[in-house]
Amino acid sequence: MKILLIEDEPSLLVSMQSFLEQEGNIVSSVATFHKAIEKVNDYDYDCLVIDITLPDGNGLEIIRELKKRNTSAGIIIVSAKNSLEDRLTGLDLGADDYLTKPFHLSELNARIKSVLRRRLFDGKTKVVFDVISISPDNQQVSVKDELVELTGKEYELLLFFISNKNRILSKSVIAEHLWGDSMDLADSHDFIYTHIKNLRKKLIEKGCPDYVKTRYGAGYIFSEKS
């Protein structure tokens, strides 16, 4: 999943980013209000973890900005202030959850997974697309009850396709989701073809229909339709 951390406490920011990346996420981070606004205006994320108290602004304003854009991203507020008013304001604005510092990183990870299940898959612990079954909590994929061994990128690609089924996804959108904001530095997105080819091959070898359709000049679409 693609996550943005907005936190001005350096040691906590480093710890959160390291932990969540080890869990297989693509994680970007910023420490100020203005950099956060730039990020949310330039990129899409699956989940944002937002500190309310920032050195140059209030995290609640970032949530307001996100809601103006009708984002589907999950939002988790973190704050040292255990204020009922802040919590209610954040939830009223559209945040999904609220964590008071200090917290265990494993709890943050569990909250993120829960939010993403609710946002992307209606709270289901198992994602099913025809003969494909995915367990997001342990990142297991099976076709007709037979496990499929995927790399981390292939797994994220499959999950991204299914959560955006029947929608055309450009190479640049896929690249940004899989590699984060650093994809702006890439000269081309040709390597996306290799990952899609490998994913298709592994699924088809297990007896899965070829759901990945190429739309020349536009990108790819994941669909049961021909």
PDB file of N, CA and C in Angstrom, residues 101-170:
ATOM      1  N   LYS A 101      -0.394   9.468  21.029  1.00  0.00           N
ATOM      2  CA  LYS A 101       0.995   9.135  21.358  1.00  0.00           C
ATOM      3  C   LYS A 101       1.145   8.972  22.864  1.00  0.00           C
ATOM      4  N   PRO A 102       2.052   8.081  23.295  1.00  0.00           N
ATOM      5  CA  PRO A 102       2.822   7.136  22.476  1.00  0.00           C
ATOM      6  C   PRO A 102       1.977   5.918  22.102  1.00  0.00           C
ATOM      7  N   PHE A 103       2.349   5.254  21.015  1.00  0.00           N
ATOM      8  CA  PHE A 103       1.640   4.055  20.587  1.00  0.00           C
ATOM      9  C   PHE A 103       2.655   3.048  20.059  1.00  0.00           C
ATOM     10  N   HIS A 104       2.254   1.796  20.031  1.00  0.00           N
ATOM     11  CA  HIS A 104       3.116   0.748  19.478  1.00  0.00           C
ATOM     12  C   HIS A 104       2.997   0.764  17.959  1.00  0.00           C
ATOM     13  N   LEU A 105       4.106   0.574  17.274  1.00  0.00           N
ATOM     14  CA  LEU A 105       4.097   0.573  15.818  1.00  0.00           C
ATOM     15  C   LEU A 105       3.232  -0.554  15.269  1.00  0.00           C
ATOM     16  N   SER A 106       3.197  -1.670  15.977  1.00  0.00           N
ATOM     17  CA  SER A 106       2.349  -2.784  15.536  1.00  0.00           C
ATOM     18  C   SER A 106       0.876  -2.398  15.583  1.00  0.00           C
ATOM     19  N   GLU A 107       0.499  -1.557  16.552  1.00  0.00           N
ATOM     20  CA  GLU A 107      -0.887  -1.094  16.617  1.00  0.00           C
ATOM     21  C   GLU A 107      -1.192  -0.165  15.447  1.00  0.00           C
ATOM     22  N   LEU A 108      -0.265   0.740  15.128  1.00  0.00           N
ATOM     23  CA  LEU A 108      -0.454   1.612  13.982  1.00  0.00           C
ATOM     24  C   LEU A 108      -0.626   0.778  12.708  1.00  0.00           C
ATOM     25  N   ASN A 109       0.203  -0.236  12.550  1.00  0.00           N
ATOM     26  CA  ASN A 109       0.127  -1.096  11.372  1.00  0.00           C
ATOM     27  C   ASN A 109      -1.225  -1.794  11.288  1.00  0.00           C
ATOM     28  N   ALA A 110      -1.716  -2.278  12.438  1.00  0.00           N
ATOM     29  CA  ALA A 110      -3.010  -2.949  12.466  1.00  0.00           C
ATOM     30  C   ALA A 110      -4.140  -1.983  12.119  1.00  0.00           C
ATOM     31  N   ARG A 111      -4.045  -0.739  12.619  1.00  0.00           N
ATOM     32  CA  ARG A 111      -5.072   0.265  12.312  1.00  0.00           C
ATOM     33  C   ARG A 111      -5.076   0.584  10.817  1.00  0.00           C
ATOM     34  N   ILE A 112      -3.877   0.702  10.222  1.00  0.00           N
ATOM     35  CA  ILE A 112      -3.784   0.988   8.787  1.00  0.00           C
ATOM     36  C   ILE A 112      -4.425  -0.130   7.979  1.00  0.00           C
ATOM     37  N   LYS A 113      -4.124  -1.383   8.322  1.00  0.00           N
ATOM     38  CA  LYS A 113      -4.711  -2.518   7.606  1.00  0.00           C
ATOM     39  C   LYS A 113      -6.229  -2.512   7.727  1.00  0.00           C
ATOM     40  N   SER A 114      -6.716  -2.197   8.924  1.00  0.00           N
ATOM     41  CA  SER A 114      -8.154  -2.158   9.145  1.00  0.00           C
ATOM     42  C   SER A 114      -8.820  -1.073   8.305  1.00  0.00           C
ATOM     43  N   VAL A 115      -8.196   0.116   8.286  1.00  0.00           N
ATOM     44  CA  VAL A 115      -8.736   1.224   7.493  1.00  0.00           C
ATOM     45  C   VAL A 115      -8.761   0.867   6.012  1.00  0.00           C
ATOM     46  N   LEU A 116      -7.679   0.259   5.516  1.00  0.00           N
ATOM     47  CA  LEU A 116      -7.614  -0.086   4.100  1.00  0.00           C
ATOM     48  C   LEU A 116      -8.632  -1.159   3.737  1.00  0.00           C
ATOM     49  N   ARG A 117      -8.855  -2.111   4.638  1.00  0.00           N
ATOM     50  CA  ARG A 117      -9.892  -3.120   4.386  1.00  0.00           C
ATOM     51  C   ARG A 117     -11.255  -2.462   4.245  1.00  0.00           C
ATOM     52  N   ARG A 118     -11.534  -1.508   5.125  1.00  0.00           N
ATOM     53  CA  ARG A 118     -12.827  -0.822   5.065  1.00  0.00           C
ATOM     54  C   ARG A 118     -12.938   0.040   3.820  1.00  0.00           C
ATOM     55  N   ARG A 119     -11.858   0.737   3.491  1.00  0.00           N
ATOM     56  CA  ARG A 119     -11.896   1.664   2.364  1.00  0.00           C
ATOM     57  C   ARG A 119     -11.928   0.952   1.017  1.00  0.00           C
ATOM     58  N   LEU A 120     -11.063  -0.048   0.861  1.00  0.00           N
ATOM     59  CA  LEU A 120     -10.900  -0.666  -0.446  1.00  0.00           C
ATOM     60  C   LEU A 120     -11.752  -1.908  -0.652  1.00  0.00           C
ATOM     61  N   PHE A 121     -12.030  -2.635   0.437  1.00  0.00           N
ATOM     62  CA  PHE A 121     -12.673  -3.940   0.270  1.00  0.00           C
ATOM     63  C   PHE A 121     -13.850  -4.155   1.215  1.00  0.00           C
ATOM     64  N   ASP A 122     -14.518  -3.063   1.584  1.00  0.00           N
ATOM     65  CA  ASP A 122     -15.737  -3.141   2.399  1.00  0.00           C
ATOM     66  C   ASP A 122     -15.541  -3.909   3.702  1.00  0.00           C
ATOM     67  N   GLY A 123     -14.341  -3.831   4.270  1.00  0.00           N
ATOM     68  CA  GLY A 123     -14.085  -4.460   5.559  1.00  0.00           C
ATOM     69  C   GLY A 123     -13.815  -5.948   5.505  1.00  0.00           C
ATOM     70  N   LYS A 124     -13.766  -6.533   4.326  1.00  0.00           N
ATOM     71  CA  LYS A 124     -13.567  -7.978   4.196  1.00  0.00           C
ATOM     72  C   LYS A 124     -12.121  -8.351   4.510  1.00  0.00           C
ATOM     73  N   THR A 125     -11.945  -9.461   5.208  1.00  0.00           N
ATOM     74  CA  THR A 125     -10.597  -9.938   5.522  1.00  0.00           C
ATOM     75  C   THR A 125     -10.016 -10.743   4.372  1.00  0.00           C
ATOM     76  N   LYS A 126     -10.848 -11.125   3.412  1.00  0.00           N
ATOM     77  CA  LYS A 126     -10.385 -11.845   2.225  1.00  0.00           C
ATOM     78  C   LYS A 126     -10.956 -11.155   0.991  1.00  0.00           C
ATOM     79  N   VAL A 127     -10.091 -10.918   0.009  1.00  0.00           N
ATOM     80  CA  VAL A 127     -10.502 -10.271  -1.236  1.00  0.00           C
ATOM     81  C   VAL A 127     -10.647 -11.349  -2.304  1.00  0.00           C
ATOM     82  N   VAL A 128     -11.802 -11.412  -2.940  1.00  0.00           N
ATOM     83  CA  VAL A 128     -12.058 -12.445  -3.949  1.00  0.00           C
ATOM     84  C   VAL A 128     -12.413 -11.782  -5.276  1.00  0.00           C
ATOM     85  N   PHE A 129     -11.723 -12.205  -6.322  1.00  0.00           N
ATOM     86  CA  PHE A 129     -12.035 -11.785  -7.683  1.00  0.00           C
ATOM     87  C   PHE A 129     -12.092 -13.039  -8.536  1.00  0.00           C
ATOM     88  N   ASP A 130     -13.298 -13.496  -8.813  1.00  0.00           N
ATOM     89  CA  ASP A 130     -13.506 -14.723  -9.573  1.00  0.00           C
ATOM     90  C   ASP A 130     -12.728 -15.874  -8.918  1.00  0.00           C
ATOM     91  N   VAL A 131     -11.712 -16.432  -9.592  1.00  0.00           N
ATOM     92  CA  VAL A 131     -10.978 -17.575  -9.042  1.00  0.00           C
ATOM     93  C   VAL A 131      -9.792 -17.155  -8.189  1.00  0.00           C
ATOM     94  N   ILE A 132      -9.538 -15.841  -8.093  1.00  0.00           N
ATOM     95  CA  ILE A 132      -8.412 -15.331  -7.300  1.00  0.00           C
ATOM     96  C   ILE A 132      -8.888 -14.983  -5.899  1.00  0.00           C
ATOM     97  N   SER A 133      -8.130 -15.414  -4.899  1.00  0.00           N
ATOM     98  CA  SER A 133      -8.440 -15.086  -3.510  1.00  0.00           C
ATOM     99  C   SER A 133      -7.193 -14.517  -2.851  1.00  0.00           C
ATOM    100  N   ILE A 134      -7.355 -13.373  -2.165  1.00  0.00           N
ATOM    101  CA  ILE A 134      -6.223 -12.700  -1.519  1.00  0.00           C
ATOM    102  C   ILE A 134      -6.526 -12.476  -0.051  1.00  0.00           C
ATOM    103  N   SER A 135      -5.557 -12.798   0.809  1.00  0.00           N
ATOM    104  CA  SER A 135      -5.645 -12.502   2.236  1.00  0.00           C
ATOM    105  C   SER A 135      -4.669 -11.361   2.531  1.00  0.00           C
ATOM    106  N   PRO A 136      -5.162 -10.105   2.589  1.00  0.00           N
ATOM    107  CA  PRO A 136      -4.251  -8.961   2.754  1.00  0.00           C
ATOM    108  C   PRO A 136      -3.417  -9.000   4.033  1.00  0.00           C
ATOM    109  N   ASP A 137      -3.943  -9.578   5.106  1.00  0.00           N
ATOM    110  CA  ASP A 137      -3.203  -9.564   6.374  1.00  0.00           C
ATOM    111  C   ASP A 137      -1.907 -10.358   6.299  1.00  0.00           C
ATOM    112  N   ASN A 138      -1.907 -11.477   5.550  1.00  0.00           N
ATOM    113  CA  ASN A 138      -0.663 -12.246   5.423  1.00  0.00           C
ATOM    114  C   ASN A 138      -0.133 -12.261   3.996  1.00  0.00           C
ATOM    115  N   GLN A 139      -0.770 -11.466   3.122  1.00  0.00           N
ATOM    116  CA  GLN A 139      -0.345 -11.296   1.733  1.00  0.00           C
ATOM    117  C   GLN A 139      -0.256 -12.616   0.983  1.00  0.00           C
ATOM    118  N   GLN A 140      -1.208 -13.499   1.215  1.00  0.00           N
ATOM    119  CA  GLN A 140      -1.272 -14.766   0.495  1.00  0.00           C
ATOM    120  C   GLN A 140      -2.249 -14.660  -0.661  1.00  0.00           C
ATOM    121  N   VAL A 141      -1.845 -15.211  -1.801  1.00  0.00           N
ATOM    122  CA  VAL A 141      -2.682 -15.212  -2.996  1.00  0.00           C
ATOM    123  C   VAL A 141      -2.884 -16.656  -3.444  1.00  0.00           C
ATOM    124  N   SER A 142      -4.117 -16.998  -3.793  1.00  0.00           N
ATOM    125  CA  SER A 142      -4.385 -18.340  -4.310  1.00  0.00           C
ATOM    126  C   SER A 142      -5.304 -18.260  -5.522  1.00  0.00           C
ATOM    127  N   VAL A 143      -5.129 -19.212  -6.417  1.00  0.00           N
ATOM    128  CA  VAL A 143      -6.000 -19.379  -7.569  1.00  0.00           C
ATOM    129  C   VAL A 143      -6.617 -20.758  -7.479  1.00  0.00           C
ATOM    130  N   LYS A 144      -7.939 -20.815  -7.385  1.00  0.00           N
ATOM    131  CA  LYS A 144      -8.648 -22.090  -7.233  1.00  0.00           C
ATOM    132  C   LYS A 144      -8.078 -22.874  -6.050  1.00  0.00           C
ATOM    133  N   ASP A 145      -7.862 -22.153  -4.937  1.00  0.00           N
ATOM    134  CA  ASP A 145      -7.369 -22.722  -3.672  1.00  0.00           C
ATOM    135  C   ASP A 145      -5.921 -23.211  -3.742  1.00  0.00           C
ATOM    136  N   GLU A 146      -5.190 -22.889  -4.796  1.00  0.00           N
ATOM    137  CA  GLU A 146      -3.775 -23.241  -4.894  1.00  0.00           C
ATOM    138  C   GLU A 146      -2.947 -21.974  -4.742  1.00  0.00           C
ATOM    139  N   LEU A 147      -1.989 -21.989  -3.794  1.00  0.00           N
ATOM    140  CA  LEU A 147      -1.181 -20.809  -3.522  1.00  0.00           C
ATOM    141  C   LEU A 147      -0.336 -20.405  -4.731  1.00  0.00           C
ATOM    142  N   VAL A 148      -0.210 -19.091  -4.912  1.00  0.00           N
ATOM    143  CA  VAL A 148       0.618 -18.537  -5.977  1.00  0.00           C
ATOM    144  C   VAL A 148       1.747 -17.742  -5.332  1.00  0.00           C
ATOM    145  N   GLU A 149       2.985 -18.066  -5.684  1.00  0.00           N
ATOM    146  CA  GLU A 149       4.137 -17.365  -5.130  1.00  0.00           C
ATOM    147  C   GLU A 149       4.416 -16.101  -5.947  1.00  0.00           C
ATOM    148  N   LEU A 150       4.189 -14.949  -5.337  1.00  0.00           N
ATOM    149  CA  LEU A 150       4.419 -13.680  -6.004  1.00  0.00           C
ATOM    150  C   LEU A 150       5.500 -12.880  -5.287  1.00  0.00           C
ATOM    151  N   THR A 151       6.216 -12.063  -6.015  1.00  0.00           N
ATOM    152  CA  THR A 151       7.143 -11.123  -5.384  1.00  0.00           C
ATOM    153  C   THR A 151       6.319 -10.015  -4.721  1.00  0.00           C
ATOM    154  N   GLY A 152       6.985  -9.196  -3.920  1.00  0.00           N
ATOM    155  CA  GLY A 152       6.280  -8.107  -3.251  1.00  0.00           C
ATOM    156  C   GLY A 152       5.633  -7.155  -4.245  1.00  0.00           C
ATOM    157  N   LYS A 153       6.351  -6.811  -5.317  1.00  0.00           N
ATOM    158  CA  LYS A 153       5.817  -5.897  -6.322  1.00  0.00           C
ATOM    159  C   LYS A 153       4.667  -6.531  -7.087  1.00  0.00           C
ATOM    160  N   GLU A 154       4.784  -7.823  -7.394  1.00  0.00           N
ATOM    161  CA  GLU A 154       3.706  -8.518  -8.100  1.00  0.00           C
ATOM    162  C   GLU A 154       2.445  -8.570  -7.247  1.00  0.00           C
ATOM    163  N   TYR A 155       2.629  -8.792  -5.945  1.00  0.00           N
ATOM    164  CA  TYR A 155       1.473  -8.815  -5.037  1.00  0.00           C
ATOM    165  C   TYR A 155       0.793  -7.449  -4.999  1.00  0.00           C
ATOM    166  N   GLU A 156       1.571  -6.379  -4.840  1.00  0.00           N
ATOM    167  CA  GLU A 156       1.009  -5.034  -4.794  1.00  0.00           C
ATOM    168  C   GLU A 156       0.336  -4.683  -6.118  1.00  0.00           C
ATOM    169  N   LEU A 157       0.921  -5.135  -7.218  1.00  0.00           N
ATOM    170  CA  LEU A 157       0.341  -4.889  -8.529  1.00  0.00           C
ATOM    171  C   LEU A 157      -1.016  -5.574  -8.656  1.00  0.00           C
ATOM    172  N   LEU A 158      -1.097  -6.818  -8.232  1.00  0.00           N
ATOM    173  CA  LEU A 158      -2.360  -7.548  -8.292  1.00  0.00           C
ATOM    174  C   LEU A 158      -3.426  -6.884  -7.424  1.00  0.00           C
ATOM    175  N   LEU A 159      -3.052  -6.519  -6.206  1.00  0.00           N
ATOM    176  CA  LEU A 159      -4.000  -5.874  -5.306  1.00  0.00           C
ATOM    177  C   LEU A 159      -4.468  -4.537  -5.876  1.00  0.00           C
ATOM    178  N   PHE A 160      -3.554  -3.808  -6.488  1.00  0.00           N
ATOM    179  CA  PHE A 160      -3.895  -2.518  -7.101  1.00  0.00           C
ATOM    180  C   PHE A 160      -4.851  -2.720  -8.273  1.00  0.00           C
ATOM    181  N   PHE A 161      -4.581  -3.734  -9.079  1.00  0.00           N
ATOM    182  CA  PHE A 161      -5.466  -4.034 -10.203  1.00  0.00           C
ATOM    183  C   PHE A 161      -6.879  -4.372  -9.714  1.00  0.00           C
ATOM    184  N   ILE A 162      -6.963  -5.256  -8.717  1.00  0.00           N
ATOM    185  CA  ILE A 162      -8.278  -5.699  -8.245  1.00  0.00           C
ATOM    186  C   ILE A 162      -9.044  -4.568  -7.572  1.00  0.00           C
ATOM    187  N   SER A 163      -8.345  -3.727  -6.819  1.00  0.00           N
ATOM    188  CA  SER A 163      -9.028  -2.615  -6.157  1.00  0.00           C
ATOM    189  C   SER A 163      -9.443  -1.538  -7.160  1.00  0.00           C
ATOM    190  N   ASN A 164      -8.927  -1.640  -8.400  1.00  0.00           N
ATOM    191  CA  ASN A 164      -9.304  -0.703  -9.465  1.00  0.00           C
ATOM    192  C   ASN A 164      -9.842  -1.462 -10.683  1.00  0.00           C
ATOM    193  N   LYS A 165     -10.500  -2.574 -10.426  1.00  0.00           N
ATOM    194  CA  LYS A 165     -10.989  -3.416 -11.525  1.00  0.00           C
ATOM    195  C   LYS A 165     -11.905  -2.618 -12.455  1.00  0.00           C
ATOM    196  N   ASN A 166     -11.816  -2.971 -13.734  1.00  0.00           N
ATOM    197  CA  ASN A 166     -12.624  -2.351 -14.794  1.00  0.00           C
ATOM    198  C   ASN A 166     -12.288  -0.879 -15.041  1.00  0.00           C
ATOM    199  N   ARG A 167     -11.128  -0.417 -14.516  1.00  0.00           N
ATOM    200  CA  ARG A 167     -10.672   0.949 -14.770  1.00  0.00           C
ATOM    201  C   ARG A 167      -9.354   0.902 -15.533  1.00  0.00           C
ATOM    202  N   ILE A 168      -9.194   1.779 -16.495  1.00  0.00           N
ATOM    203  CA  ILE A 168      -7.928   1.857 -17.226  1.00  0.00           C
ATOM    204  C   ILE A 168      -6.891   2.544 -16.336  1.00  0.00           C
ATOM    205  N   LEU A 169      -5.746   1.882 -16.160  1.00  0.00           N
ATOM    206  CA  LEU A 169      -4.649   2.413 -15.354  1.00  0.00           C
ATOM    207  C   LEU A 169      -3.443   2.648 -16.266  1.00  0.00           C
ATOM    208  N   SER A 170      -2.961   3.876 -16.292  1.00  0.00           N
ATOM    209  CA  SER A 170      -1.799   4.190 -17.119  1.00  0.00           C
ATOM    210  C   SER A 170      -0.527   3.635 -16.478  1.00  0.00           C
TER     211      SER A 170
END
